[in-house]
mmCIF file of C-alpha atoms in Angstrom:
data_model
loop_
_atom_site.group_PDB
_atom_site.id
_atom_site.type_symbol
_atom_site.label_atom_id
_atom_site.label_comp_id
_atom_site.label_asym_id
_atom_site.label_seq_id
_atom_site.Cartn_x
_atom_site.Cartn_y
_atom_site.Cartn_z
ATOM 1 C CA UNK N 1 0.164 -0.290 0.503
ATOM 2 C CA UNK N 2 1.272 3.551 -1.039
ATOM 3 C CA UNK N 3 1.846 6.036 1.612
ATOM 4 C CA UNK N 4 0.761 9.045 -0.511
ATOM 5 C CA UNK N 5 -2.665 10.696 -2.031
ATOM 6 C CA UNK N 6 -2.549 11.280 -5.659
ATOM 7 C CA UNK N 7 -5.124 13.732 -5.450
ATOM 8 C CA UNK N 8 -3.287 16.023 -3.238
ATOM 9 C CA UNK N 9 -0.329 15.477 -5.661
ATOM 10 C CA UNK N 10 -1.848 16.363 -8.709
ATOM 11 C CA UNK N 11 -4.048 19.450 -6.826
ATOM 12 C CA UNK N 12 -0.505 20.718 -5.375
ATOM 13 C CA UNK N 13 0.718 20.432 -9.029
ATOM 14 C CA UNK N 14 -1.853 22.145 -10.720
ATOM 15 C CA UNK N 15 -1.689 24.627 -8.388
ATOM 16 C CA UNK N 16 2.143 25.440 -9.318
ATOM 17 C CA UNK N 17 2.022 25.060 -12.981
ATOM 18 C CA UNK N 18 3.000 28.646 -13.699
ATOM 19 C CA UNK N 19 6.459 26.868 -11.654
ATOM 20 C CA UNK N 20 6.382 23.733 -13.624
ATOM 21 C CA UNK N 21 6.574 25.870 -16.841
ATOM 22 C CA UNK N 22 9.147 27.758 -15.928
ATOM 23 C CA UNK N 23 10.951 24.368 -14.988
ATOM 24 C CA UNK N 24 10.058 23.358 -18.597
ATOM 25 C CA UNK N 25 11.702 26.105 -20.222
ATOM 26 C CA UNK N 26 14.843 26.086 -18.121
ATOM 27 C CA UNK N 27 15.164 22.309 -19.241
ATOM 28 C CA UNK N 28 14.012 22.700 -22.760
ATOM 29 C CA UNK N 29 16.744 25.241 -23.233
ATOM 30 C CA UNK N 30 19.359 23.326 -21.751
ATOM 31 C CA UNK N 31 18.428 19.839 -23.472
ATOM 32 C CA UNK N 32 18.552 21.633 -26.600
ATOM 33 C CA UNK N 33 21.694 22.905 -25.987
ATOM 34 C CA UNK N 34 22.927 19.878 -25.479
ATOM 35 C CA UNK N 35 21.547 18.992 -29.220
ATOM 36 C CA UNK N 36 23.016 22.180 -30.712
ATOM 37 C CA UNK N 37 26.278 21.656 -29.458
ATOM 38 C CA UNK N 38 27.022 18.207 -29.992
ATOM 39 C CA UNK N 39 25.305 18.755 -33.631
ATOM 40 C CA UNK N 40 27.634 22.065 -34.409
ATOM 41 C CA UNK N 41 30.397 20.405 -32.815
ATOM 42 C CA UNK N 42 30.100 17.282 -34.999
ATOM 43 C CA UNK N 43 30.043 19.237 -38.121
ATOM 44 C CA UNK N 44 33.428 21.240 -37.321
ATOM 45 C CA UNK N 45 35.220 18.723 -35.769
ATOM 46 C CA UNK N 46 34.009 16.968 -39.574
ATOM 47 C CA UNK N 47 35.744 19.221 -41.856
ATOM 48 C CA UNK N 48 38.706 19.921 -39.431
ATOM 49 C CA UNK N 49 39.421 16.200 -39.677
ATOM 50 C CA UNK N 50 38.358 16.216 -43.432
ATOM 51 C CA UNK N 51 42.159 18.308 -43.558
ATOM 52 C CA UNK N 52 43.900 15.099 -41.824
ATOM 53 C CA UNK N 53 41.967 12.652 -43.563
ATOM 54 C CA UNK N 54 39.983 11.710 -40.237
ATOM 55 C CA UNK N 55 36.629 12.974 -41.029
ATOM 56 C CA UNK N 56 34.709 10.528 -38.657
ATOM 57 C CA UNK N 57 37.303 10.744 -35.941
ATOM 58 C CA UNK N 58 36.561 14.500 -36.240
ATOM 59 C CA UNK N 59 33.373 14.312 -35.718
ATOM 60 C CA UNK N 60 33.962 11.994 -32.751
ATOM 61 C CA UNK N 61 35.892 14.451 -31.359
ATOM 62 C CA UNK N 62 33.741 17.532 -32.096
ATOM 63 C CA UNK N 63 30.932 15.542 -30.112
ATOM 64 C CA UNK N 64 32.546 15.662 -27.408
ATOM 65 C CA UNK N 65 34.152 19.017 -26.949
ATOM 66 C CA UNK N 66 30.646 20.477 -27.539
ATOM 67 C CA UNK N 67 29.193 18.129 -25.058
ATOM 68 C CA UNK N 68 31.841 19.437 -22.975
ATOM 69 C CA UNK N 69 31.194 22.730 -23.534
ATOM 70 C CA UNK N 70 27.720 23.157 -22.302
ATOM 71 C CA UNK N 71 28.559 20.832 -19.477
ATOM 72 C CA UNK N 72 31.094 23.147 -18.321
ATOM 73 C CA UNK N 73 28.859 26.602 -18.450
ATOM 74 C CA UNK N 74 26.062 24.155 -16.339
ATOM 75 C CA UNK N 75 28.846 23.944 -14.031
ATOM 76 C CA UNK N 76 28.678 28.068 -13.456
ATOM 77 C CA UNK N 77 25.165 28.209 -13.154
ATOM 78 C CA UNK N 78 24.260 24.862 -11.374
ATOM 79 C CA UNK N 79 24.151 26.983 -7.808
ATOM 80 C CA UNK N 80 21.078 28.927 -9.571
ATOM 81 C CA UNK N 81 19.315 25.919 -10.949
ATOM 82 C CA UNK N 82 19.612 24.502 -7.454
ATOM 83 C CA UNK N 83 18.679 27.181 -5.412
ATOM 84 C CA UNK N 84 15.688 28.985 -8.112
ATOM 85 C CA UNK N 85 14.533 25.746 -9.788
ATOM 86 C CA UNK N 86 14.983 22.634 -7.399
ATOM 87 C CA UNK N 87 14.600 24.997 -3.982
ATOM 88 C CA UNK N 88 12.129 27.295 -5.303
ATOM 89 C CA UNK N 89 9.821 24.913 -6.519
ATOM 90 C CA UNK N 90 9.912 23.076 -3.166
ATOM 91 C CA UNK N 91 9.067 25.775 -1.243
ATOM 92 C CA UNK N 92 5.815 26.578 -3.618
ATOM 93 C CA UNK N 93 4.742 22.974 -3.579
ATOM 94 C CA UNK N 94 4.867 22.891 0.119
ATOM 95 C CA UNK N 95 2.443 25.749 0.459
ATOM 96 C CA UNK N 96 -0.256 24.265 -0.806
ATOM 97 C CA UNK N 97 0.707 20.516 0.729
ATOM 98 C CA UNK N 98 -0.174 22.378 3.498
ATOM 99 C CA UNK N 99 -3.622 24.007 2.018
ATOM 100 C CA UNK N 100 -2.133 27.305 2.362
ATOM 101 C CA UNK N 101 -2.126 29.912 -0.510
ATOM 102 C CA UNK N 102 0.968 31.856 -1.864
ATOM 103 C CA UNK N 103 0.188 35.727 -0.211
ATOM 104 C CA UNK N 104 -1.905 37.941 -2.500
ATOM 105 C CA UNK N 105 0.354 40.497 -4.652
ATOM 106 C CA UNK N 106 3.123 37.927 -5.143
ATOM 107 C CA UNK N 107 4.169 35.344 -8.418
ATOM 108 C CA UNK N 108 5.079 31.834 -7.551
ATOM 109 C CA UNK N 109 8.604 32.750 -8.531
ATOM 110 C CA UNK N 110 9.663 35.525 -6.506
ATOM 111 C CA UNK N 111 7.764 34.111 -3.469
ATOM 112 C CA UNK N 112 10.012 31.202 -3.920
ATOM 113 C CA UNK N 113 12.893 33.400 -4.163
ATOM 114 C CA UNK N 114 12.540 35.033 -1.210
ATOM 115 C CA UNK N 115 11.267 31.643 1.135
ATOM 116 C CA UNK N 116 14.825 30.129 -0.093
ATOM 117 C CA UNK N 117 16.741 33.140 0.724
ATOM 118 C CA UNK N 118 15.316 33.323 3.995
ATOM 119 C CA UNK N 119 16.234 29.815 4.615
ATOM 120 C CA UNK N 120 19.646 29.900 2.400
ATOM 121 C CA UNK N 121 21.262 33.318 2.102
ATOM 122 C CA UNK N 122 23.783 32.140 -0.026
ATOM 123 C CA UNK N 123 23.025 29.442 -3.022
ATOM 124 C CA UNK N 124 26.931 27.850 -2.647
ATOM 125 C CA UNK N 125 25.442 26.777 1.107
ATOM 126 C CA UNK N 126 22.613 25.323 -0.138
ATOM 127 C CA UNK N 127 24.505 23.996 -2.876
ATOM 128 C CA UNK N 128 27.050 22.252 -0.395
ATOM 129 C CA UNK N 129 24.381 21.104 1.557
ATOM 130 C CA UNK N 130 22.795 19.530 -1.736
ATOM 131 C CA UNK N 131 26.464 17.363 -2.443
ATOM 132 C CA UNK N 132 27.077 16.432 0.998
ATOM 133 C CA UNK N 133 23.493 14.819 1.354
ATOM 134 C CA UNK N 134 23.433 12.851 -2.074
ATOM 135 C CA UNK N 135 26.583 11.094 -0.372
ATOM 136 C CA UNK N 136 25.335 10.274 3.095
ATOM 137 C CA UNK N 137 21.946 8.927 0.968
ATOM 138 C CA UNK N 138 23.992 6.871 -1.119
ATOM 139 C CA UNK N 139 25.442 5.614 2.148
ATOM 140 C CA UNK N 140 22.482 4.702 3.165
ATOM 141 C CA UNK N 141 21.420 2.652 0.036
ATOM 142 C CA UNK N 142 24.421 0.823 0.098
ATOM 143 C CA UNK N 143 23.178 -0.851 3.262
ATOM 144 C CA UNK N 144 20.239 -1.985 0.960
ATOM 145 C CA UNK N 145 22.745 -3.702 -1.427
ATOM 146 C CA UNK N 146 24.899 -5.455 1.390
ATOM 147 C CA UNK N 147 21.196 -6.590 2.394
ATOM 148 C CA UNK N 148 20.488 -8.315 -0.713
ATOM 149 C CA UNK N 149 24.207 -9.652 -0.989
ATOM 150 C CA UNK N 150 23.596 -11.612 1.796
ATOM 151 C CA UNK N 151 20.790 -13.593 0.452
ATOM 152 C CA UNK N 152 22.139 -16.158 -2.156
ATOM 153 C CA UNK N 153 18.696 -17.783 -3.363
ATOM 154 C CA UNK N 154 18.440 -14.512 -5.567
ATOM 155 C CA UNK N 155 20.063 -14.537 -8.771
ATOM 156 C CA UNK N 156 23.028 -11.960 -9.455
ATOM 157 C CA UNK N 157 21.110 -10.355 -12.182
ATOM 158 C CA UNK N 158 18.202 -10.076 -10.398
ATOM 159 C CA UNK N 159 20.181 -8.031 -7.372
ATOM 160 C CA UNK N 160 21.559 -5.775 -9.654
ATOM 161 C CA UNK N 161 18.890 -5.163 -11.477
ATOM 162 C CA UNK N 162 16.842 -3.823 -7.870
ATOM 163 C CA UNK N 163 19.925 -2.159 -6.676
ATOM 164 C CA UNK N 164 19.795 -0.053 -9.920
ATOM 165 C CA UNK N 165 15.989 0.552 -9.323
ATOM 166 C CA UNK N 166 17.035 1.546 -5.471
ATOM 167 C CA UNK N 167 19.398 3.977 -6.587
ATOM 168 C CA UNK N 168 17.218 5.767 -9.225
ATOM 169 C CA UNK N 169 14.804 5.882 -6.435
ATOM 170 C CA UNK N 170 17.121 7.618 -4.345
ATOM 171 C CA UNK N 171 17.021 10.895 -6.524
ATOM 172 C CA UNK N 172 14.473 12.651 -5.164
ATOM 173 C CA UNK N 173 15.864 12.197 -1.002
ATOM 174 C CA UNK N 174 17.890 15.547 -1.122
ATOM 175 C CA UNK N 175 14.573 17.434 -2.252
ATOM 176 C CA UNK N 176 12.877 15.787 0.328
ATOM 177 C CA UNK N 177 15.477 17.007 2.683
ATOM 178 C CA UNK N 178 15.573 20.513 1.725
ATOM 179 C CA UNK N 179 11.669 20.400 2.037
ATOM 180 C CA UNK N 180 12.086 19.450 5.432
ATOM 181 C CA UNK N 181 14.343 22.759 5.852
ATOM 182 C CA UNK N 182 11.891 25.250 4.513
ATOM 183 C CA UNK N 183 9.016 23.490 5.920
ATOM 184 C CA UNK N 184 10.067 23.440 9.418
ATOM 185 C CA UNK N 185 12.403 26.805 9.274
ATOM 186 C CA UNK N 186 15.346 25.653 10.116
ATOM 187 C CA UNK N 187 17.797 28.738 10.194
ATOM 188 C CA UNK N 188 20.528 25.804 10.516
ATOM 189 C CA UNK N 189 20.869 24.246 7.043
ATOM 190 C CA UNK N 190 23.494 21.362 8.177
ATOM 191 C CA UNK N 191 21.584 20.920 11.412
ATOM 192 C CA UNK N 192 18.080 20.550 9.838
ATOM 193 C CA UNK N 193 19.882 18.257 6.872
ATOM 194 C CA UNK N 194 21.050 16.005 9.739
ATOM 195 C CA UNK N 195 17.928 15.635 11.243
ATOM 196 C CA UNK N 196 16.028 14.857 8.106
ATOM 197 C CA UNK N 197 18.811 12.667 7.304
ATOM 198 C CA UNK N 198 18.482 10.408 9.954
ATOM 199 C CA UNK N 199 14.614 10.343 9.727
ATOM 200 C CA UNK N 200 14.951 9.280 6.297
ATOM 201 C CA UNK N 201 17.440 6.601 7.766
ATOM 202 C CA UNK N 202 14.898 5.171 10.485
ATOM 203 C CA UNK N 203 12.281 4.996 8.005
ATOM 204 C CA UNK N 204 13.936 4.373 4.930
ATOM 205 C CA UNK N 205 11.884 0.257 4.397
ATOM 206 C CA UNK N 206 8.762 2.954 3.842
ATOM 207 C CA UNK N 207 10.701 5.263 2.039
ATOM 208 C CA UNK N 208 12.263 2.939 -0.261
ATOM 209 C CA UNK N 209 9.067 0.985 -1.502
ATOM 210 C CA UNK N 210 7.347 4.050 -2.553
ATOM 211 C CA UNK N 211 10.197 5.914 -4.159
ATOM 212 C CA UNK N 212 10.510 2.632 -6.307
ATOM 213 C CA UNK N 213 7.197 2.554 -6.846
ATOM 214 C CA UNK N 214 7.330 6.150 -7.990
ATOM 215 C CA UNK N 215 10.618 5.907 -9.796
ATOM 216 C CA UNK N 216 9.434 2.956 -12.229
ATOM 217 C CA UNK N 217 6.266 5.018 -12.780
ATOM 218 C CA UNK N 218 8.424 7.825 -13.954
ATOM 219 C CA UNK N 219 10.245 6.509 -16.629
ATOM 220 C CA UNK N 220 7.880 4.149 -17.569
ATOM 221 C CA UNK N 221 6.049 7.517 -18.357
ATOM 222 C CA UNK N 222 9.262 9.006 -19.879
ATOM 223 C CA UNK N 223 9.630 6.020 -22.014
ATOM 224 C CA UNK N 224 5.797 6.563 -23.057
ATOM 225 C CA UNK N 225 6.198 9.881 -23.737
ATOM 226 C CA UNK N 226 9.331 9.572 -25.954
ATOM 227 C CA UNK N 227 7.714 6.749 -28.258
ATOM 228 C CA UNK N 228 4.547 8.963 -28.399
ATOM 229 C CA UNK N 229 6.601 11.814 -29.546
ATOM 230 C CA UNK N 230 8.837 10.328 -31.661
ATOM 231 C CA UNK N 231 6.142 9.717 -34.729
ATOM 232 C CA UNK N 232 4.640 13.191 -34.978
ATOM 233 C CA UNK N 233 8.511 14.512 -34.907
ATOM 234 C CA UNK N 234 9.335 11.790 -37.721
ATOM 235 C CA UNK N 235 6.264 13.006 -39.823
ATOM 236 C CA UNK N 236 6.475 16.665 -39.459
ATOM 237 C CA UNK N 237 10.332 16.240 -40.610
ATOM 238 C CA UNK N 238 9.320 14.548 -43.765
ATOM 239 C CA UNK N 239 6.517 16.747 -44.642
ATOM 240 C CA UNK N 240 9.514 19.565 -44.204
ATOM 241 C CA UNK N 241 11.565 18.167 -46.543
ATOM 242 C CA UNK N 242 14.122 17.155 -43.701
ATOM 243 C CA UNK N 243 16.411 13.968 -44.069
ATOM 244 C CA UNK N 244 15.225 11.913 -41.159
ATOM 245 C CA UNK N 245 18.195 10.231 -39.746
ATOM 246 C CA UNK N 246 18.585 10.149 -35.852
ATOM 247 C CA UNK N 247 17.158 13.608 -35.508
ATOM 248 C CA UNK N 248 13.773 12.301 -34.888
ATOM 249 C CA UNK N 249 14.874 10.062 -32.179
ATOM 250 C CA UNK N 250 17.119 13.183 -30.724
ATOM 251 C CA UNK N 251 13.991 15.030 -31.005
ATOM 252 C CA UNK N 252 12.157 12.814 -29.433
ATOM 253 C CA UNK N 253 14.711 12.442 -26.458
ATOM 254 C CA UNK N 254 14.896 16.018 -25.813
ATOM 255 C CA UNK N 255 10.986 16.394 -25.544
ATOM 256 C CA UNK N 256 10.498 13.425 -23.401
ATOM 257 C CA UNK N 257 13.806 15.051 -21.011
ATOM 258 C CA UNK N 258 12.004 18.213 -20.426
ATOM 259 C CA UNK N 259 8.607 16.778 -20.200
ATOM 260 C CA UNK N 260 9.769 14.499 -17.373
ATOM 261 C CA UNK N 261 11.755 17.345 -15.920
ATOM 262 C CA UNK N 262 9.345 19.670 -16.280
ATOM 263 C CA UNK N 263 5.891 17.260 -15.114
ATOM 264 C CA UNK N 264 6.956 14.022 -13.801
ATOM 265 C CA UNK N 265 10.065 14.833 -11.639
ATOM 266 C CA UNK N 266 7.923 17.020 -9.703
ATOM 267 C CA UNK N 267 5.369 14.331 -9.476
ATOM 268 C CA UNK N 268 7.438 11.860 -7.798
ATOM 269 C CA UNK N 269 8.923 14.926 -5.801
ATOM 270 C CA UNK N 270 5.851 15.808 -4.910
ATOM 271 C CA UNK N 271 4.620 12.442 -4.105
ATOM 272 C CA UNK N 272 7.810 11.313 -2.074
ATOM 273 C CA UNK N 273 7.631 14.682 0.106
ATOM 274 C CA UNK N 274 4.237 13.543 1.204
ATOM 275 C CA UNK N 275 5.607 10.143 2.185
ATOM 276 C CA UNK N 276 8.141 11.710 4.749
ATOM 277 C CA UNK N 277 6.313 14.037 6.464
ATOM 278 C CA UNK N 278 3.593 11.776 7.065
ATOM 279 C CA UNK N 279 5.679 8.992 7.944
ATOM 280 C CA UNK N 280 7.662 11.145 9.967
ATOM 281 C CA UNK N 281 5.066 12.992 11.650
ATOM 282 C CA UNK N 282 5.349 13.659 15.579
ATOM 283 C CA UNK N 283 8.843 11.244 15.093
ATOM 284 C CA UNK N 284 12.192 12.599 16.421
ATOM 285 C CA UNK N 285 15.426 11.991 14.938
ATOM 286 C CA UNK N 286 16.884 7.974 16.145
ATOM 287 C CA UNK N 287 19.799 8.654 18.246
ATOM 288 C CA UNK N 288 20.681 4.830 17.438
ATOM 289 C CA UNK N 289 20.824 5.312 13.743
ATOM 290 C CA UNK N 290 22.802 8.726 14.213
ATOM 291 C CA UNK N 291 25.444 7.015 15.629
ATOM 292 C CA UNK N 292 25.327 4.197 12.630
ATOM 293 C CA UNK N 293 25.591 7.145 10.374
ATOM 294 C CA UNK N 294 28.249 8.489 12.004
ATOM 295 C CA UNK N 295 29.931 5.416 12.257
ATOM 296 C CA UNK N 296 29.749 4.265 8.931
ATOM 297 C CA UNK N 297 29.806 7.765 6.402
ATOM 298 C CA UNK N 298 32.051 10.459 6.734
ATOM 299 C CA UNK N 299 30.328 12.577 5.044
ATOM 300 C CA UNK N 300 27.503 12.251 7.344
ATOM 301 C CA UNK N 301 30.418 13.533 9.978
ATOM 302 C CA UNK N 302 31.383 16.066 7.941
ATOM 303 C CA UNK N 303 27.292 17.469 8.318
ATOM 304 C CA UNK N 304 27.801 17.191 12.148
ATOM 305 C CA UNK N 305 31.164 19.044 12.158
ATOM 306 C CA UNK N 306 28.947 21.771 9.631
ATOM 307 C CA UNK N 307 26.238 21.784 11.803
ATOM 308 C CA UNK N 308 28.573 22.227 14.825
ATOM 309 C CA UNK N 309 30.249 25.243 13.472
ATOM 310 C CA UNK N 310 27.451 26.739 12.262
ATOM 311 C CA UNK N 311 26.408 27.347 15.575
ATOM 312 C CA UNK N 312 29.328 29.003 16.738
ATOM 313 C CA UNK N 313 29.070 31.588 14.058
ATOM 314 C CA UNK N 314 25.146 31.959 13.494
ATOM 315 C CA UNK N 315 22.150 32.544 15.713
ATOM 316 C CA UNK N 316 19.301 30.731 15.802
ATOM 317 C CA UNK N 317 20.664 27.252 15.420
ATOM 318 C CA UNK N 318 18.055 24.336 16.008
ATOM 319 C CA UNK N 319 19.640 21.652 16.876
ATOM 320 C CA UNK N 320 18.042 18.997 19.215
ATOM 321 C CA UNK N 321 19.163 15.541 20.928
ATOM 322 C CA UNK N 322 16.110 13.330 20.255
ATOM 323 C CA UNK N 323 15.527 9.419 21.105
ATOM 324 C CA UNK N 324 13.958 6.611 19.278
ATOM 325 C CA UNK N 325 14.826 3.174 18.277
ATOM 326 C CA UNK N 326 15.634 0.844 15.567
ATOM 327 C CA UNK N 327 16.666 -3.107 15.672
ATOM 328 C CA UNK N 328 18.953 -2.731 12.459
ATOM 329 C CA UNK N 329 22.897 -3.186 13.404
ATOM 330 C CA UNK N 330 26.707 -2.793 12.144
ATOM 331 C CA UNK N 331 29.553 -4.618 12.750
ATOM 332 C CA UNK N 332 32.001 -2.965 14.540
ATOM 333 C CA UNK N 333 34.381 -2.920 12.102
ATOM 334 C CA UNK N 334 32.050 -1.942 8.990
ATOM 335 C CA UNK N 335 33.430 1.750 8.996
ATOM 336 C CA UNK N 336 33.433 2.530 5.099
ATOM 337 C CA UNK N 337 33.966 5.430 2.679
ATOM 338 C CA UNK N 338 30.610 6.502 1.296
ATOM 339 C CA UNK N 339 31.764 5.883 -1.986
ATOM 340 C CA UNK N 340 32.419 2.628 -1.404
ATOM 341 C CA UNK N 341 30.559 -0.062 -3.331
ATOM 342 C CA UNK N 342 29.538 -2.361 -1.082
ATOM 343 C CA UNK N 343 28.665 -2.528 2.721
ATOM 344 C CA UNK N 344 29.251 -5.169 4.763
ATOM 345 C CA UNK N 345 25.793 -5.258 6.839
ATOM 346 C CA UNK N 346 23.928 -7.675 9.039
ATOM 347 C CA UNK N 347 19.992 -6.941 10.248
ATOM 348 C CA UNK N 348 17.315 -8.723 12.926
ATOM 349 C CA UNK N 349 14.095 -8.385 11.872
ATOM 350 C CA UNK N 350 12.215 -5.184 12.836
ATOM 351 C CA UNK N 351 10.498 -2.400 11.352
ATOM 352 C CA UNK N 352 13.640 -0.013 10.515
#
């Protein structure tokens, strides 16, 4: 049984349609930039390659160059994209999930910008928090992979397939944790993120169940969008006298990625936000789970250190020491790096 209400999710998304259009335009622009840059790079590389008699090799390196150019540009604007697009949309969605309205006289984007700036004074802080969250969540996911590794009756291809789905299902966890900071108006982003990570870890079974379902559905919908757009695009190119080749497929991929970013990703994110706040309602971060994360993840230890450092240089911190319980346990020697592909893990039965 799923732990989110589709009706409420669609209602919140419909009310944020202006922001979703904003997302669509940004992501569509990014994907078009990749197509143009790689296509132009291939053309330039092919011309240069002809001089040396290596036209195909020149085109190949031109594609790499075009792709790298766009990626480099995006690297410098990544903080803004996270700050404005991801966190901003979260702030607006939270408002509607709580059955509240945007203050009159304010547009969704300007309102979101004000809320995010109030919680994260600098975009660089939000970006740094986001990167650490990803590493810690990767560590938590590796625990699940470790469990599957101890079940020899499951064929390895199935184990790898399930692990791949689980990894993809964590795509939205950092957004959920950002939502926790915004919703609870936490001034110390490191402390708030630490609390949210612990809450996620102690409820990982429930969250993974919903996240895996949402992830599978989102990719099925993305594939359907690509299939539905391929035919009309190919027909349109034929009517305009353009040579087909790979262009219909490339444009269909661009369209499906843009629609996924504009419509499908927000649906998945909103559904999992609803799950997180429903499951963790009235819960406090479990010190036992906090100890496990601190023992096994250097990035979690870094998060704790930054939370304490923030307290010493800023006012209004939200540090808390709470209690709880869990039946999962580590071996004493299982301290690992967050980037380790596997984690030795043993568990007793019981709800995480």
